[in-house]
Amino acid sequence: LVMDRWQVHRAGALRLLRSFPKRVEIEWLPAYAPDLNPVEQIWNRTKYTDLANYIPAESRAHPW
């Protein structure tokens, strides 16, 4: 079972491990690994290419 390190998931994983100690092996993902998360790749592309030079058409929406 591959698990992230969110506390809610850790509690469930430990409960499962106690129930089936010889049948379940848990592999923990690193605490922060954007290269393992495909959504991070999409946000990275959007941030540095699609929105890098974006200027909103309506400047009234931004008070600065």
mmCIF file of N, CA and C in Angstrom:
data_model
loop_
_atom_site.group_PDB
_atom_site.id
_atom_site.type_symbol
_atom_site.label_atom_id
_atom_site.label_comp_id
_atom_site.label_asym_id
_atom_site.label_seq_id
_atom_site.Cartn_x
_atom_site.Cartn_y
_atom_site.Cartn_z
ATOM 1 N N LEU A 1 0.848 -1.160 0.000
ATOM 2 C CA LEU A 1 0.000 0.000 0.000
ATOM 3 C C LEU A 1 0.899 1.229 0.000
ATOM 4 N N VAL A 2 0.694 2.136 -0.949
ATOM 5 C CA VAL A 2 1.478 3.368 -1.032
ATOM 6 C C VAL A 2 0.651 4.490 -0.422
ATOM 7 N N MET A 3 1.228 5.189 0.543
ATOM 8 C CA MET A 3 0.487 6.208 1.290
ATOM 9 C C MET A 3 1.225 7.537 1.283
ATOM 10 N N ASP A 4 0.442 8.618 1.311
ATOM 11 C CA ASP A 4 1.044 9.927 1.527
ATOM 12 C C ASP A 4 1.169 10.140 3.038
ATOM 13 N N ARG A 5 1.644 11.292 3.426
ATOM 14 C CA ARG A 5 1.900 11.513 4.857
ATOM 15 C C ARG A 5 0.875 12.409 5.536
ATOM 16 N N TRP A 6 -0.308 12.530 4.940
ATOM 17 C CA TRP A 6 -1.359 13.313 5.581
ATOM 18 C C TRP A 6 -1.788 12.577 6.835
ATOM 19 N N GLN A 7 -1.946 13.285 7.931
ATOM 20 C CA GLN A 7 -2.194 12.656 9.227
ATOM 21 C C GLN A 7 -3.441 11.771 9.219
ATOM 22 N N VAL A 8 -4.478 12.188 8.538
ATOM 23 C CA VAL A 8 -5.701 11.384 8.468
ATOM 24 C C VAL A 8 -5.406 10.039 7.818
ATOM 25 N N HIS A 9 -4.597 10.040 6.768
ATOM 26 C CA HIS A 9 -4.264 8.792 6.086
ATOM 27 C C HIS A 9 -3.314 7.938 6.920
ATOM 28 N N ARG A 10 -2.409 8.576 7.634
ATOM 29 C CA ARG A 10 -1.468 7.809 8.465
ATOM 30 C C ARG A 10 -2.206 7.010 9.518
ATOM 31 N N ALA A 11 -3.201 7.610 10.147
ATOM 32 C CA ALA A 11 -3.948 6.910 11.196
ATOM 33 C C ALA A 11 -4.640 5.684 10.625
ATOM 34 N N GLY A 12 -5.259 5.833 9.457
ATOM 35 C CA GLY A 12 -5.932 4.700 8.823
ATOM 36 C C GLY A 12 -4.954 3.616 8.409
ATOM 37 N N ALA A 13 -3.791 4.019 7.917
ATOM 38 C CA ALA A 13 -2.784 3.051 7.494
ATOM 39 C C ALA A 13 -2.250 2.262 8.680
ATOM 40 N N LEU A 14 -2.030 2.932 9.787
ATOM 41 C CA LEU A 14 -1.526 2.234 10.969
ATOM 42 C C LEU A 14 -2.570 1.277 11.529
ATOM 43 N N ARG A 15 -3.834 1.672 11.461
ATOM 44 C CA ARG A 15 -4.912 0.787 11.898
ATOM 45 C C ARG A 15 -4.958 -0.462 11.012
ATOM 46 N N LEU A 16 -4.815 -0.269 9.701
ATOM 47 C CA LEU A 16 -4.810 -1.385 8.758
ATOM 48 C C LEU A 16 -3.607 -2.282 9.002
ATOM 49 N N LEU A 17 -2.468 -1.697 9.269
ATOM 50 C CA LEU A 17 -1.251 -2.464 9.524
ATOM 51 C C LEU A 17 -1.389 -3.308 10.785
ATOM 52 N N ARG A 18 -2.023 -2.753 11.815
ATOM 53 C CA ARG A 18 -2.245 -3.523 13.042
ATOM 54 C C ARG A 18 -3.208 -4.680 12.807
ATOM 55 N N SER A 19 -4.176 -4.490 11.925
ATOM 56 C CA SER A 19 -5.159 -5.540 11.660
ATOM 57 C C SER A 19 -4.567 -6.691 10.854
ATOM 58 N N PHE A 20 -3.694 -6.374 9.903
ATOM 59 C CA PHE A 20 -3.108 -7.393 9.028
ATOM 60 C C PHE A 20 -1.592 -7.214 8.965
ATOM 61 N N PRO A 21 -0.881 -7.473 10.051
ATOM 62 C CA PRO A 21 0.554 -7.149 10.097
ATOM 63 C C PRO A 21 1.406 -7.903 9.081
ATOM 64 N N LYS A 22 1.021 -9.119 8.704
ATOM 65 C CA LYS A 22 1.856 -9.900 7.789
ATOM 66 C C LYS A 22 1.400 -9.777 6.342
ATOM 67 N N ARG A 23 0.234 -9.210 6.110
ATOM 68 C CA ARG A 23 -0.300 -9.153 4.752
ATOM 69 C C ARG A 23 -0.196 -7.770 4.122
ATOM 70 N N VAL A 24 0.030 -6.745 4.918
ATOM 71 C CA VAL A 24 0.065 -5.377 4.395
ATOM 72 C C VAL A 24 1.449 -4.780 4.617
ATOM 73 N N GLU A 25 2.016 -4.261 3.548
ATOM 74 C CA GLU A 25 3.288 -3.543 3.643
ATOM 75 C C GLU A 25 3.033 -2.120 3.154
ATOM 76 N N ILE A 26 3.446 -1.146 3.920
ATOM 77 C CA ILE A 26 3.172 0.249 3.591
ATOM 78 C C ILE A 26 4.445 0.929 3.114
ATOM 79 N N GLU A 27 4.346 1.590 1.960
ATOM 80 C CA GLU A 27 5.426 2.418 1.433
ATOM 81 C C GLU A 27 4.967 3.865 1.545
ATOM 82 N N TRP A 28 5.744 4.689 2.228
ATOM 83 C CA TRP A 28 5.378 6.089 2.438
ATOM 84 C C TRP A 28 5.983 6.955 1.349
ATOM 85 N N LEU A 29 5.173 7.848 0.799
ATOM 86 C CA LEU A 29 5.686 8.831 -0.150
ATOM 87 C C LEU A 29 6.474 9.892 0.617
ATOM 88 N N PRO A 30 7.398 10.572 -0.044
ATOM 89 C CA PRO A 30 8.113 11.660 0.623
ATOM 90 C C PRO A 30 7.141 12.760 1.058
ATOM 91 N N ALA A 31 7.550 13.552 2.019
ATOM 92 C CA ALA A 31 6.684 14.613 2.541
ATOM 93 C C ALA A 31 6.306 15.616 1.454
ATOM 94 N N TYR A 32 7.229 15.970 0.593
ATOM 95 C CA TYR A 32 6.929 16.900 -0.495
ATOM 96 C C TYR A 32 7.629 16.389 -1.740
ATOM 97 N N ALA A 33 6.850 15.963 -2.721
ATOM 98 C CA ALA A 33 7.424 15.423 -3.947
ATOM 99 C C ALA A 33 6.587 15.846 -5.148
ATOM 100 N N PRO A 34 6.715 17.091 -5.603
ATOM 101 C CA PRO A 34 5.895 17.549 -6.719
ATOM 102 C C PRO A 34 6.143 16.776 -8.008
ATOM 103 N N ASP A 35 7.330 16.201 -8.169
ATOM 104 C CA ASP A 35 7.609 15.431 -9.374
ATOM 105 C C ASP A 35 6.805 14.131 -9.430
ATOM 106 N N LEU A 36 6.266 13.675 -8.301
ATOM 107 C CA LEU A 36 5.436 12.473 -8.279
ATOM 108 C C LEU A 36 3.951 12.785 -8.460
ATOM 109 N N ASN A 37 3.604 14.057 -8.475
ATOM 110 C CA ASN A 37 2.205 14.462 -8.580
ATOM 111 C C ASN A 37 1.968 15.116 -9.939
ATOM 112 N N PRO A 38 1.216 14.451 -10.843
ATOM 113 C CA PRO A 38 0.997 15.003 -12.181
ATOM 114 C C PRO A 38 0.318 16.374 -12.179
ATOM 115 N N VAL A 39 -0.521 16.650 -11.202
ATOM 116 C CA VAL A 39 -1.202 17.942 -11.145
ATOM 117 C C VAL A 39 -0.194 19.069 -10.947
ATOM 118 N N GLU A 40 0.860 18.820 -10.192
ATOM 119 C CA GLU A 40 1.895 19.840 -9.982
ATOM 120 C C GLU A 40 2.563 20.222 -11.299
ATOM 121 N N GLN A 41 2.718 19.267 -12.206
ATOM 122 C CA GLN A 41 3.319 19.558 -13.509
ATOM 123 C C GLN A 41 2.433 20.500 -14.313
ATOM 124 N N ILE A 42 1.117 20.300 -14.224
ATOM 125 C CA ILE A 42 0.175 21.175 -14.932
ATOM 126 C C ILE A 42 0.241 22.589 -14.362
ATOM 127 N N TRP A 43 0.224 22.704 -13.023
ATOM 128 C CA TRP A 43 0.291 24.029 -12.396
ATOM 129 C C TRP A 43 1.613 24.713 -12.718
ATOM 130 N N ASN A 44 2.681 23.961 -12.763
ATOM 131 C CA ASN A 44 3.991 24.528 -13.073
ATOM 132 C C ASN A 44 3.996 25.119 -14.483
ATOM 133 N N ARG A 45 3.450 24.373 -15.437
ATOM 134 C CA ARG A 45 3.381 24.865 -16.817
ATOM 135 C C ARG A 45 2.514 26.118 -16.892
ATOM 136 N N THR A 46 1.370 26.081 -16.239
ATOM 137 C CA THR A 46 0.459 27.228 -16.252
ATOM 138 C C THR A 46 1.120 28.456 -15.636
ATOM 139 N N LYS A 47 1.799 28.263 -14.529
ATOM 140 C CA LYS A 47 2.415 29.385 -13.816
ATOM 141 C C LYS A 47 3.541 30.033 -14.620
ATOM 142 N N TYR A 48 4.384 29.213 -15.238
ATOM 143 C CA TYR A 48 5.579 29.761 -15.872
ATOM 144 C C TYR A 48 5.460 29.995 -17.371
ATOM 145 N N THR A 49 4.392 29.502 -18.018
ATOM 146 C CA THR A 49 4.247 29.756 -19.454
ATOM 147 C C THR A 49 2.943 30.484 -19.764
ATOM 148 N N ASP A 50 1.817 29.879 -19.422
ATOM 149 C CA ASP A 50 0.518 30.445 -19.787
ATOM 150 C C ASP A 50 0.228 31.759 -19.076
ATOM 151 N N LEU A 51 0.574 31.866 -17.804
ATOM 152 C CA LEU A 51 0.245 33.062 -17.030
ATOM 153 C C LEU A 51 1.444 33.964 -16.747
ATOM 154 N N ALA A 52 2.595 33.624 -17.280
ATOM 155 C CA ALA A 52 3.805 34.380 -16.958
ATOM 156 C C ALA A 52 3.689 35.856 -17.342
ATOM 157 N N ASN A 53 3.105 36.150 -18.484
ATOM 158 C CA ASN A 53 2.987 37.539 -18.946
ATOM 159 C C ASN A 53 1.532 37.953 -19.126
ATOM 160 N N TYR A 54 0.649 37.327 -18.392
ATOM 161 C CA TYR A 54 -0.783 37.597 -18.521
ATOM 162 C C TYR A 54 -1.147 38.913 -17.840
ATOM 163 N N ILE A 55 -1.873 39.744 -18.552
ATOM 164 C CA ILE A 55 -2.379 41.001 -17.999
ATOM 165 C C ILE A 55 -3.899 40.965 -18.112
ATOM 166 N N PRO A 56 -4.611 41.114 -17.013
ATOM 167 C CA PRO A 56 -6.075 41.085 -17.072
ATOM 168 C C PRO A 56 -6.612 42.215 -17.953
ATOM 169 N N ALA A 57 -7.675 41.924 -18.682
ATOM 170 C CA ALA A 57 -8.266 42.913 -19.580
ATOM 171 C C ALA A 57 -8.906 44.059 -18.794
ATOM 172 N N GLU A 58 -9.443 43.758 -17.635
ATOM 173 C CA GLU A 58 -10.134 44.769 -16.844
ATOM 174 C C GLU A 58 -9.316 45.094 -15.599
ATOM 175 N N SER A 59 -8.694 46.247 -15.577
ATOM 176 C CA SER A 59 -7.822 46.590 -14.453
ATOM 177 C C SER A 59 -8.588 47.047 -13.220
ATOM 178 N N ARG A 60 -9.900 47.333 -13.344
ATOM 179 C CA ARG A 60 -10.687 47.742 -12.180
ATOM 180 C C ARG A 60 -10.792 46.621 -11.147
ATOM 181 N N ALA A 61 -10.622 45.393 -11.584
ATOM 182 C CA ALA A 61 -10.728 44.265 -10.663
ATOM 183 C C ALA A 61 -9.539 44.211 -9.712
ATOM 184 N N HIS A 62 -8.469 44.903 -10.052
ATOM 185 C CA HIS A 62 -7.253 44.892 -9.237
ATOM 186 C C HIS A 62 -6.970 46.307 -8.736
ATOM 187 N N PRO A 63 -7.167 46.564 -7.463
ATOM 188 C CA PRO A 63 -7.035 47.926 -6.935
ATOM 189 C C PRO A 63 -5.617 48.471 -6.896
ATOM 190 N N TRP A 64 -4.616 47.676 -7.103
ATOM 191 C CA TRP A 64 -3.265 48.202 -7.002
ATOM 192 C C TRP A 64 -2.954 48.905 -8.268
#
